[in-house]
PDB file of C-alpha atoms and ligand atoms in Angstrom:
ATOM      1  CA  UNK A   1     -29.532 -15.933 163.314  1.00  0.00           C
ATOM      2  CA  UNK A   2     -27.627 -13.275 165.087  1.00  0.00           C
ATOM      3  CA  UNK A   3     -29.995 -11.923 168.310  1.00  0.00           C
ATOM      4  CA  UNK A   4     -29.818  -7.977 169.152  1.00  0.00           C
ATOM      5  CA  UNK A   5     -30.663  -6.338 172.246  1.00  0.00           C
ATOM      6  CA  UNK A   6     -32.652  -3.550 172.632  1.00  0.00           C
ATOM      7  CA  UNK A   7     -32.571  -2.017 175.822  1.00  0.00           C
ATOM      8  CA  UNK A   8     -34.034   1.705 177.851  1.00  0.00           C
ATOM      9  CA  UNK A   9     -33.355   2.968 181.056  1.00  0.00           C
ATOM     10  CA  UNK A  10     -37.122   3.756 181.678  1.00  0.00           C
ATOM     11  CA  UNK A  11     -39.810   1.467 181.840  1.00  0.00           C
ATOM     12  CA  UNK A  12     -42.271   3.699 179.707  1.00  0.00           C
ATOM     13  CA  UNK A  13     -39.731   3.063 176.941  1.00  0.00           C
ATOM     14  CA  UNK A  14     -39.371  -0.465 177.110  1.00  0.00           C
ATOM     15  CA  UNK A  15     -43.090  -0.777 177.128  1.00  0.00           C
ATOM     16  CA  UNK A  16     -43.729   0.421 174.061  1.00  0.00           C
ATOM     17  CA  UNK A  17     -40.560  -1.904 172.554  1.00  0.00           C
ATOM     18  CA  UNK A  18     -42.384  -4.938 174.363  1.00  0.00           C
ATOM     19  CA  UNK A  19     -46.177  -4.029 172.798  1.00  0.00           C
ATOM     20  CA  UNK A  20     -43.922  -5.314 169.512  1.00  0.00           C
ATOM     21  CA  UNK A  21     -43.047  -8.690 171.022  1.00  0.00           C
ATOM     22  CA  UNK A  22     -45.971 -10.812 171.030  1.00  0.00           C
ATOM     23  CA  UNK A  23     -44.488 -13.826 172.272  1.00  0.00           C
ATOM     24  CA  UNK A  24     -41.383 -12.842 174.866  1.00  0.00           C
ATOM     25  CA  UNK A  25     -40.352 -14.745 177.659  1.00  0.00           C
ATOM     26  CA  UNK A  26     -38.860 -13.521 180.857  1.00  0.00           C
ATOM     27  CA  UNK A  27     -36.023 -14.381 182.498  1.00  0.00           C
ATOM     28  CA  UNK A  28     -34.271 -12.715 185.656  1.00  0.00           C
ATOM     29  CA  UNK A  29     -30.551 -12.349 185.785  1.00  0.00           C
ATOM     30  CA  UNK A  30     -28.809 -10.173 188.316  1.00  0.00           C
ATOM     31  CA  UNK A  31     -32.291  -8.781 189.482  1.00  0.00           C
ATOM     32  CA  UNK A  32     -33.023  -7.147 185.643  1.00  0.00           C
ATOM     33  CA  UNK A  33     -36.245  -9.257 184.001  1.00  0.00           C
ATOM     34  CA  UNK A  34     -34.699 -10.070 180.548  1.00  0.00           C
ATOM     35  CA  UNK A  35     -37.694 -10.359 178.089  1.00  0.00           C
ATOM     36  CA  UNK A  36     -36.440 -13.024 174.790  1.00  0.00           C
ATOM     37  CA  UNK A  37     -38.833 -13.031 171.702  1.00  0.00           C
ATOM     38  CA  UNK A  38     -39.297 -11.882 168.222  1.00  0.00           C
ATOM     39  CA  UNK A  39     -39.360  -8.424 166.345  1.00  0.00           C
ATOM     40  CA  UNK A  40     -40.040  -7.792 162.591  1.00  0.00           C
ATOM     41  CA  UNK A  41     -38.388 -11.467 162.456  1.00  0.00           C
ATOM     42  CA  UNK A  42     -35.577 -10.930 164.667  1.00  0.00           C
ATOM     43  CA  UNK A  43     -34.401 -12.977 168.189  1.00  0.00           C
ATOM     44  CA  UNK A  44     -34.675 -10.039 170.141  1.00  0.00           C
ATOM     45  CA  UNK A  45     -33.602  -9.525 174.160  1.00  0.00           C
ATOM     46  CA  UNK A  46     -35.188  -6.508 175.443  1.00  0.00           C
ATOM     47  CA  UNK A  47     -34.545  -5.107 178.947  1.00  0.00           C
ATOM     48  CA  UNK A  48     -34.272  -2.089 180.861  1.00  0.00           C
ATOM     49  CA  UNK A  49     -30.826  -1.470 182.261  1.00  0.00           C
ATOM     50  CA  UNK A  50     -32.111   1.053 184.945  1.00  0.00           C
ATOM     51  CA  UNK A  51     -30.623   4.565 185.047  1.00  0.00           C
ATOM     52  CA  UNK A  52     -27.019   5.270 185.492  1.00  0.00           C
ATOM     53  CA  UNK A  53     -23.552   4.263 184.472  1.00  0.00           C
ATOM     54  CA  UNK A  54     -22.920   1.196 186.951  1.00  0.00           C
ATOM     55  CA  UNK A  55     -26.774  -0.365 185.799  1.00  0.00           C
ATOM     56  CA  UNK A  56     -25.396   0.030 182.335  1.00  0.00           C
ATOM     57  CA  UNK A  57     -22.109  -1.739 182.296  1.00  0.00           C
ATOM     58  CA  UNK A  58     -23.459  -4.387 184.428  1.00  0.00           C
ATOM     59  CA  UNK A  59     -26.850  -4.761 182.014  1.00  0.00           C
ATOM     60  CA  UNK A  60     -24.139  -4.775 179.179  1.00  0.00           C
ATOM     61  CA  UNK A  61     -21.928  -7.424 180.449  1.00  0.00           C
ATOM     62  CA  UNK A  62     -25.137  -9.466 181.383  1.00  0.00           C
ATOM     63  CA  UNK A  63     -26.628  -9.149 177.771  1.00  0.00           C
ATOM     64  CA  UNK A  64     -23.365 -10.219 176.140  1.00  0.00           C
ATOM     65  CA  UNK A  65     -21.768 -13.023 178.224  1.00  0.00           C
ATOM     66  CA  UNK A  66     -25.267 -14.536 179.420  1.00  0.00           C
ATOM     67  CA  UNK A  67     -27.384 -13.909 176.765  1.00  0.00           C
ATOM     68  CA  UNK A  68     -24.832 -13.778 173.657  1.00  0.00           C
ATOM     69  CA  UNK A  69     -25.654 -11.197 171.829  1.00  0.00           C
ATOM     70  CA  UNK A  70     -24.318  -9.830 169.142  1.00  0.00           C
ATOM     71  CA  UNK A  71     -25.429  -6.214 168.575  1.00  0.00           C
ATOM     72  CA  UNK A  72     -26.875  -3.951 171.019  1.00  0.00           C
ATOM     73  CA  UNK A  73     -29.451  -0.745 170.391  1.00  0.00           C
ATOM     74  CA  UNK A  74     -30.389   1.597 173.159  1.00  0.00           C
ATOM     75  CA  UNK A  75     -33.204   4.292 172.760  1.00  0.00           C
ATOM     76  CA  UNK A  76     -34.199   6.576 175.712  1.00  0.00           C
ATOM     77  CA  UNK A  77     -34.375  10.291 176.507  1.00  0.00           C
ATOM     78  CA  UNK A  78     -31.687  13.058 177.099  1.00  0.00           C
ATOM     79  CA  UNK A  79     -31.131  16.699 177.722  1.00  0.00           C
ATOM     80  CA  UNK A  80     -30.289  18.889 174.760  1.00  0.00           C
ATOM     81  CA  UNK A  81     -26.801  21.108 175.048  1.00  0.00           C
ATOM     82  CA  UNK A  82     -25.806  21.936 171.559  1.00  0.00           C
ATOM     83  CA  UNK A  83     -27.508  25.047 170.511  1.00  0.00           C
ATOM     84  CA  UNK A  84     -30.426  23.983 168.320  1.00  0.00           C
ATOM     85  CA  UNK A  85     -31.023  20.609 169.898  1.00  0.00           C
ATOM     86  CA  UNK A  86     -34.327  21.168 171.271  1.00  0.00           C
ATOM     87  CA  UNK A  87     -36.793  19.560 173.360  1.00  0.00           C
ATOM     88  CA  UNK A  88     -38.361  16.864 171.164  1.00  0.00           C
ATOM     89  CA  UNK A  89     -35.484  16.153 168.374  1.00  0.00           C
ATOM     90  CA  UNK A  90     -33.639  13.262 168.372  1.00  0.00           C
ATOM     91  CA  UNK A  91     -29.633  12.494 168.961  1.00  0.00           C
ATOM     92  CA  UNK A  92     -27.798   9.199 167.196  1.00  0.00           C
ATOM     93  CA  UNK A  93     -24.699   8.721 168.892  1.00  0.00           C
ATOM     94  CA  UNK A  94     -21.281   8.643 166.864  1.00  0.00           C
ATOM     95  CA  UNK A  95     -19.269   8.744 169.982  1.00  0.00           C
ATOM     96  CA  UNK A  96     -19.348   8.486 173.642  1.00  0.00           C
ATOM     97  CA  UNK A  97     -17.594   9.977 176.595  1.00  0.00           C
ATOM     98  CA  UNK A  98     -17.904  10.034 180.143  1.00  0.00           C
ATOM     99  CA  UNK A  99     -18.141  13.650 181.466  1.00  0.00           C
ATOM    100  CA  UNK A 100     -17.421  13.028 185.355  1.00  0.00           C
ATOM    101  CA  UNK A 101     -14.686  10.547 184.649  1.00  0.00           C
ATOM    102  CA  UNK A 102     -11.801  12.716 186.218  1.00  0.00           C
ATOM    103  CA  UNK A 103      -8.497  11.583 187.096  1.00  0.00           C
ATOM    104  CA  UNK A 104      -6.396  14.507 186.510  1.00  0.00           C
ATOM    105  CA  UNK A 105      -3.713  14.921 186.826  1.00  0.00           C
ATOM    106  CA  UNK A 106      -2.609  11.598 186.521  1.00  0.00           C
ATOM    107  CA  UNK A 107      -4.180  10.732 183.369  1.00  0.00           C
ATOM    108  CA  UNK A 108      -6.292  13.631 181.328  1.00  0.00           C
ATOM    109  CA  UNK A 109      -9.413  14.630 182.167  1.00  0.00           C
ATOM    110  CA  UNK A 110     -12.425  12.453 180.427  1.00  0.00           C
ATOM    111  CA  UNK A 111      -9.537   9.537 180.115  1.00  0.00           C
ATOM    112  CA  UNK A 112     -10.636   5.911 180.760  1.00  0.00           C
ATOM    113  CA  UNK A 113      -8.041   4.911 183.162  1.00  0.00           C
ATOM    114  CA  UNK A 114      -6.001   2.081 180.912  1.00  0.00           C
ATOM    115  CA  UNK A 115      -7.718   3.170 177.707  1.00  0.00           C
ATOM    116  CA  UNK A 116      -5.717   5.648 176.230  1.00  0.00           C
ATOM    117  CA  UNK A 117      -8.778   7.541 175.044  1.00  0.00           C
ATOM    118  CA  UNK A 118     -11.772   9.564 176.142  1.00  0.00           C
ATOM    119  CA  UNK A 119     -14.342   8.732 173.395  1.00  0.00           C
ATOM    120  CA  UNK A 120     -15.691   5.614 172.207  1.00  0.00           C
ATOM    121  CA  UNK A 121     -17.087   5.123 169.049  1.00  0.00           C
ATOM    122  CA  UNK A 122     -20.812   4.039 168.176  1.00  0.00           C
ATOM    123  CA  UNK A 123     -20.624   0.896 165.455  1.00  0.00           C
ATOM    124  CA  UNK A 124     -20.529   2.825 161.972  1.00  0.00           C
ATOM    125  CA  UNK A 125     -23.196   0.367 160.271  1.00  0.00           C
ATOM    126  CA  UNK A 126     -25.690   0.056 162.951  1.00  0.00           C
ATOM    127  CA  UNK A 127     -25.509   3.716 163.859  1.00  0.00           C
ATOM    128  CA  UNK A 128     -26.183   4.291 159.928  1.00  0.00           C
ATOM    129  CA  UNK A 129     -29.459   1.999 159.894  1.00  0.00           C
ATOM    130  CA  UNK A 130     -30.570   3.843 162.964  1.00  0.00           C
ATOM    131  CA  UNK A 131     -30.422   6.968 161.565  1.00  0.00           C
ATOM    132  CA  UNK A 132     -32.553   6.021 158.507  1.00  0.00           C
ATOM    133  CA  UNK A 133     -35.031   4.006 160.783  1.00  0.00           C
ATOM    134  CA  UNK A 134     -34.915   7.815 163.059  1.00  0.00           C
ATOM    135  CA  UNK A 135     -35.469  10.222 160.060  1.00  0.00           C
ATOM    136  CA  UNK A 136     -38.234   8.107 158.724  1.00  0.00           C
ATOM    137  CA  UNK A 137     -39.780   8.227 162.004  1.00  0.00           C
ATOM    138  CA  UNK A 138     -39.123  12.216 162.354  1.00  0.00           C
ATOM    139  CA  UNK A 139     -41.057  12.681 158.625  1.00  0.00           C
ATOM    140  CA  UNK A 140     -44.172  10.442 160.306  1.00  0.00           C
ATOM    141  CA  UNK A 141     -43.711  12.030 163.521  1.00  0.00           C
ATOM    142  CA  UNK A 142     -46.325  15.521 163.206  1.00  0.00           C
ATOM    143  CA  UNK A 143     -48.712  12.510 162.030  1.00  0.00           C
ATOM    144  CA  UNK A 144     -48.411   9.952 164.540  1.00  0.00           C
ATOM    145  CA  UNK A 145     -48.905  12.424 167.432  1.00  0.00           C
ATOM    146  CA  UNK A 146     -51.738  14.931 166.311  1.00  0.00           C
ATOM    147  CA  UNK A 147     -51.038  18.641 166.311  1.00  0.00           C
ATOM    148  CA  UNK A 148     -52.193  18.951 170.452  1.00  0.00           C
ATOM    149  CA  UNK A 149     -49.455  17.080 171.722  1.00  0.00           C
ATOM    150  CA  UNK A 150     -47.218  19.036 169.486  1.00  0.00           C
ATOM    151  CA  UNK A 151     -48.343  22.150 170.473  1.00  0.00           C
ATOM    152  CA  UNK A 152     -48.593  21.144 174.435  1.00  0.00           C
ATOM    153  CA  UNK A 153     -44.206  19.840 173.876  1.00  0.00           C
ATOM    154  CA  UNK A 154     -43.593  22.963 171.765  1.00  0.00           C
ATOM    155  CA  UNK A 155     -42.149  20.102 168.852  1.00  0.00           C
ATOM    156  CA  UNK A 156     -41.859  22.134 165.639  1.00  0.00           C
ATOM    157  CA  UNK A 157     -39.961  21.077 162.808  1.00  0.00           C
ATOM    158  CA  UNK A 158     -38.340  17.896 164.922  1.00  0.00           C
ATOM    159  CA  UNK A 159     -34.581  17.313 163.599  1.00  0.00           C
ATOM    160  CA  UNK A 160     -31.999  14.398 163.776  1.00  0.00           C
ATOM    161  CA  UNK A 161     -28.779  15.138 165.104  1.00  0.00           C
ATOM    162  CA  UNK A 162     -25.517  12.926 164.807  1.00  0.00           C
ATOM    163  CA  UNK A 163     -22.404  13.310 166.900  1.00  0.00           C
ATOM    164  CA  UNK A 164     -21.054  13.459 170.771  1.00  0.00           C
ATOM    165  CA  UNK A 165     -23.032  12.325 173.482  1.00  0.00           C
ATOM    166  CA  UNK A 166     -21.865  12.293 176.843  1.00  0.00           C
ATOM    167  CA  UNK A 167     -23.148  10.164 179.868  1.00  0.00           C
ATOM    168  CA  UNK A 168     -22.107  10.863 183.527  1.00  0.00           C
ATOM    169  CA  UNK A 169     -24.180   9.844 187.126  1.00  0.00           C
ATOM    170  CA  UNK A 170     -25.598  13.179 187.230  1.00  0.00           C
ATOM    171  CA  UNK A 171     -29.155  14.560 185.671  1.00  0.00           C
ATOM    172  CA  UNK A 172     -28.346  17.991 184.627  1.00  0.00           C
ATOM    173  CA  UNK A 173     -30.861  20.343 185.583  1.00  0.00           C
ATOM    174  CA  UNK A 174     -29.136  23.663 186.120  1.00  0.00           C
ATOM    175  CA  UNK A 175     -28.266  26.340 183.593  1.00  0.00           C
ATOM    176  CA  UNK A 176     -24.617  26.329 185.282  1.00  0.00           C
ATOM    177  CA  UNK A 177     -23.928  22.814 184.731  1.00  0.00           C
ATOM    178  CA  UNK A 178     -25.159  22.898 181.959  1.00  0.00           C
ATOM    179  CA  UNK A 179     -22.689  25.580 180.647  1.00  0.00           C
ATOM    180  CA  UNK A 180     -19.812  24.076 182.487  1.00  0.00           C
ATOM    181  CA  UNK A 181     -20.037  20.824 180.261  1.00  0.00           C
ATOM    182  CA  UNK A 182     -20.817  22.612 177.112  1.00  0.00           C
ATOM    183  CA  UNK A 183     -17.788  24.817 178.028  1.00  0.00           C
ATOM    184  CA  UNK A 184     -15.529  21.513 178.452  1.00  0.00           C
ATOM    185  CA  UNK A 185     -16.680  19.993 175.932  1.00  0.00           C
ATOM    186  CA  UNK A 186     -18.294  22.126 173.009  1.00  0.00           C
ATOM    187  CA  UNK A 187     -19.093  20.113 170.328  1.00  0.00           C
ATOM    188  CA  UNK A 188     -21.191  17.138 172.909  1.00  0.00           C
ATOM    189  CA  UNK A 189     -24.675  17.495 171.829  1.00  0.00           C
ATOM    190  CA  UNK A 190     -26.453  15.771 174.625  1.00  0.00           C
ATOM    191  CA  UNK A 191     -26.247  14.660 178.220  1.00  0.00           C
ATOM    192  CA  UNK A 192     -27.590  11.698 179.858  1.00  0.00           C
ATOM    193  CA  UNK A 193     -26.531   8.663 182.071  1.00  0.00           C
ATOM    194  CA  UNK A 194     -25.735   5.277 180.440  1.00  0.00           C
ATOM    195  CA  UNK A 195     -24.621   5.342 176.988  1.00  0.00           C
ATOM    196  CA  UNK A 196     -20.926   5.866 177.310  1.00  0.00           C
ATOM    197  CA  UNK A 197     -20.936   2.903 180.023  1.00  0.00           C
ATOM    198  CA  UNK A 198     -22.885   0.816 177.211  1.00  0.00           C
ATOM    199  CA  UNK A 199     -19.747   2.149 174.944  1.00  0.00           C
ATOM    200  CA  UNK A 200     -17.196   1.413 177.162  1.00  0.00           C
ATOM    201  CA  UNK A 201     -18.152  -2.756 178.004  1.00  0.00           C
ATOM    202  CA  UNK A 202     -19.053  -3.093 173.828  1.00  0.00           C
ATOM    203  CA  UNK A 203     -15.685  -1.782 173.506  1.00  0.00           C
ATOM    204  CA  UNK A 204     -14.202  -4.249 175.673  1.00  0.00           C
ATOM    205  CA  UNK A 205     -16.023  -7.080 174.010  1.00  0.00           C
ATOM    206  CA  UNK A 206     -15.698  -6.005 170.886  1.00  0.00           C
ATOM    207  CA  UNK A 207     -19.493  -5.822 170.313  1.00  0.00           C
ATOM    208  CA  UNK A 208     -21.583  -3.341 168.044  1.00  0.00           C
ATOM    209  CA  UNK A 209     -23.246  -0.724 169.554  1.00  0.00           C
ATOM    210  CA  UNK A 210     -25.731   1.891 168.738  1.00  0.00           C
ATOM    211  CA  UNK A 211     -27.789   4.653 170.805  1.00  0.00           C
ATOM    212  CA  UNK A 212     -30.764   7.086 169.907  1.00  0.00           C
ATOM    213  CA  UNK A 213     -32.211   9.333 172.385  1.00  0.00           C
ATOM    214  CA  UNK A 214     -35.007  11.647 172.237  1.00  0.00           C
ATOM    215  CA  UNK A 215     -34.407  15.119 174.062  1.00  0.00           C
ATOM    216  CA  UNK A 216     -36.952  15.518 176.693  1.00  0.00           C
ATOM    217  CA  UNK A 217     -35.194  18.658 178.343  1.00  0.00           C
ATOM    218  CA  UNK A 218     -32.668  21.286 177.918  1.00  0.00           C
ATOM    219  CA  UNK A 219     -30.670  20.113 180.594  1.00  0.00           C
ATOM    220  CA  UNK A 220     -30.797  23.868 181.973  1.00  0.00           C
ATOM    221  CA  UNK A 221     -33.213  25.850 185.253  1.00  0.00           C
ATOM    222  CA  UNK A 222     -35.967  26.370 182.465  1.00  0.00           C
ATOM    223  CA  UNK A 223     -39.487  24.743 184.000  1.00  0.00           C
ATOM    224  CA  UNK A 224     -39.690  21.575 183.213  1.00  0.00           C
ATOM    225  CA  UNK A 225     -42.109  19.783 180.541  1.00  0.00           C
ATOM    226  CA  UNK A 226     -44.748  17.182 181.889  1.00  0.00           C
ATOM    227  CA  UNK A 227     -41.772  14.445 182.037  1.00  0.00           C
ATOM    228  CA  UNK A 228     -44.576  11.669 182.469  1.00  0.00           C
ATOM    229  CA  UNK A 229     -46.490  13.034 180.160  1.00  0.00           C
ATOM    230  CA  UNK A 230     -43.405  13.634 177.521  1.00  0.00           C
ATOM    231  CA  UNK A 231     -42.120   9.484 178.374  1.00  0.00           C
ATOM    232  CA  UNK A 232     -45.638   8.901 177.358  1.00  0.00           C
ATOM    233  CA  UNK A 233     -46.969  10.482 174.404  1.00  0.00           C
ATOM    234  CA  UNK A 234     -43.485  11.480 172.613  1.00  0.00           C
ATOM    235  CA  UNK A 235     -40.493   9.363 173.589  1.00  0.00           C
ATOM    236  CA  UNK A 236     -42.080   6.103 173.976  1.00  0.00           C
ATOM    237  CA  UNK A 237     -43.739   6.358 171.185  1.00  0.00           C
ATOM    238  CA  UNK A 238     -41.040   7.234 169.355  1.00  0.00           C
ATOM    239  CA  UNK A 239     -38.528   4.339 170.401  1.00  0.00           C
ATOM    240  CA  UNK A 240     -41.204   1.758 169.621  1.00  0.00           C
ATOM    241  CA  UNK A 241     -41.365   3.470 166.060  1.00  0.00           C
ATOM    242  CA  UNK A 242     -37.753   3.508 165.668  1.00  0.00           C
ATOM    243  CA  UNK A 243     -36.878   0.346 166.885  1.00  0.00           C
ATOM    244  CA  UNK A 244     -39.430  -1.090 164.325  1.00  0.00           C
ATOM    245  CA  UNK A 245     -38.538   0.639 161.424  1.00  0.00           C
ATOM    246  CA  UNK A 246     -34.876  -0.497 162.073  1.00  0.00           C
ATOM    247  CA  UNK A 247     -35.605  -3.926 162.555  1.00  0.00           C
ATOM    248  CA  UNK A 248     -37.966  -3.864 159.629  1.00  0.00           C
ATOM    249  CA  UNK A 249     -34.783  -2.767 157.317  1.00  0.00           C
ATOM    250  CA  UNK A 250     -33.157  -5.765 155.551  1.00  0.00           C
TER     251      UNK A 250
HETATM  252  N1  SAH B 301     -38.437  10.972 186.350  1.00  0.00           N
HETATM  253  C1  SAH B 301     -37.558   9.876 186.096  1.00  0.00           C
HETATM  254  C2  SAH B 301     -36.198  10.387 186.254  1.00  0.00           C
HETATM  255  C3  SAH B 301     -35.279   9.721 185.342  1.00  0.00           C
HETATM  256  S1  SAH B 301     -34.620  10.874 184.321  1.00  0.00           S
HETATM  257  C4  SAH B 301     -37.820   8.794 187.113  1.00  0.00           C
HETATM  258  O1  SAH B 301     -38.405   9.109 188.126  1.00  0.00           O
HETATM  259  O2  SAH B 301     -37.492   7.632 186.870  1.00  0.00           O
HETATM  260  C5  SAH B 301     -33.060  10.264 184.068  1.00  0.00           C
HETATM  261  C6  SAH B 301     -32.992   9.446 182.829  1.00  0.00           C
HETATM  262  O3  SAH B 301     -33.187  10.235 181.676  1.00  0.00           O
HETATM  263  C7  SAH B 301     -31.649   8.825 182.748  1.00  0.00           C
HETATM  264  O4  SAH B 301     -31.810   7.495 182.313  1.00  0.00           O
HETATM  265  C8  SAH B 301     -30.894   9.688 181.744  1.00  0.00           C
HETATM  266  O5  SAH B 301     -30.173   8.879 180.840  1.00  0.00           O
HETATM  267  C9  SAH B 301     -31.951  10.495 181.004  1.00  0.00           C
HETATM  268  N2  SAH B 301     -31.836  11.961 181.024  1.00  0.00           N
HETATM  269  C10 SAH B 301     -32.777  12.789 180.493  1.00  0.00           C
HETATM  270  N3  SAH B 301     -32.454  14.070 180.678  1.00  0.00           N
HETATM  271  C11 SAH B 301     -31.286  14.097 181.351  1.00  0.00           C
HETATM  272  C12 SAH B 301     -30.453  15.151 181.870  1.00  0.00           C
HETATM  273  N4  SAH B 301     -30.795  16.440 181.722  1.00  0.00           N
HETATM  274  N5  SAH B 301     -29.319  14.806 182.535  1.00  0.00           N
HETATM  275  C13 SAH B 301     -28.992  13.516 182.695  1.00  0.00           C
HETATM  276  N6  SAH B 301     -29.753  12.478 182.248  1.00  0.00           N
HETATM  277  C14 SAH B 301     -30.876  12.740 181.568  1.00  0.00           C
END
């Protein structure tokens, strides 16, 4: 049986992922607890990788040359910058780049040093059965979280959105960064900080990779939603939903 990881940068995330596990076991490599157990009748490894690009690729490596697995899922939160991703939809990644990787002029900017490209891909399959486990989650969504948490987020008509997302060791939380990257690159949807790095070491080993995030902010100066309160009663809920609906798929 193959075993797939699921992994979060934030705890509240994981939690809800780890309600699912009945019977995990830790283990601690390279000071990250590694929880092993079974979900919807898959070996699972769940961890959290801890925020930024350096806790990724490290969490990565660990996953796949200690832990041997063969497909790797990350749900978490981002901030929106395409026009019409809003607070409360959520992105599946199709590709990944690093937006502070810069080492112009000798190689473009956004190149991977040695790469000979800017953009990794997410795995087409995986990516696919996320989105179907995401959209069925979206129709239940209204449902699941009662119309005062709605209300209190602003979440109207919650969409799924498909395409660029862009990781960098920065949280964006001015209106002039924000612009800046959707200037240099127009068509990225959302920002965060580890999904490109996850990209970059699946890449290298030639593993299968796949990424969902729900947008908790806008990325921008606007006043910021109850984060706590948004980890709790939207996103967390969400990536346990999601993660079991995928893993339910056969
Ligand atoms: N309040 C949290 C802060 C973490 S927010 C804490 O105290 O732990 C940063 C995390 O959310 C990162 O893992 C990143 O991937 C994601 N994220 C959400 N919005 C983001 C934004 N606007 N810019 C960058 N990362 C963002």
């Amino acid at each position: 049986m193959t075993t797939i990881a699921i992994v979060s940068a934030l705890h509240e995330e994981l939690a809800a992922v780890l309600d699912l596990m009945p019977d995990e076991q830790q283990q601690v490599v390279g000071g990250r607890t590694f929880w092993r157990g079974h979900l919807q009748g898959h070996d699972v490894v769940a961890v959290l990788s801890g925020i930024g690009k350096v806790a990724a690729a490290t969490t990565a490596a660990v996953l796949i040359e200690r832990f041997g697995v063969q497909r790797i899922v990350f749900t978490g939160v981002a901030g929106g910058l395409a026009p019409g991703v809003n607070v409360g939809d959520v992105v599946v990644a199709r590709h990944f780049l690093q937006h502070d990787m810069d080492a112009s002029p000798i190689f473009p900017r956004h190149e991977v040093p040695g790469y000979g490209r800017s953009r990794f891909d997410a795995d087409a399959m995986l990516t696919a059965q996320l989105v179907r486990a995401s959209e069925q989650v979206m129709r239940e969504l209204p449902s699941r979280l009662g119309a005062e948490v709605m209300r209190a987020f602003g979440l109207e008509a919650p969409r799924c959105h498909q395409g660029l997302l862009i990781s960098g060791d920065r949280f964006v939380s001015t209106t002039a960064e924000s612009l800046a990257l959707r200037d240099a690159l127009p068509d990225a949807l959302a920002v965060e900080m580890e999904g490109a790095a996850f990209a970059q070491v699946c890449h290298d080993y030639g593993v299968p990779l796949a990424v969902v995030r729900t947008i908790s902010d806008r990325a921008d100066d606007a006043a910021h939603v109850d984060f706590p309160r948004f980890l709790r009663e939207v996103a967390s809920r969400y990536s346990g939903a999601v993660i079991d609906a995928l893993l339910a798929q056969r």
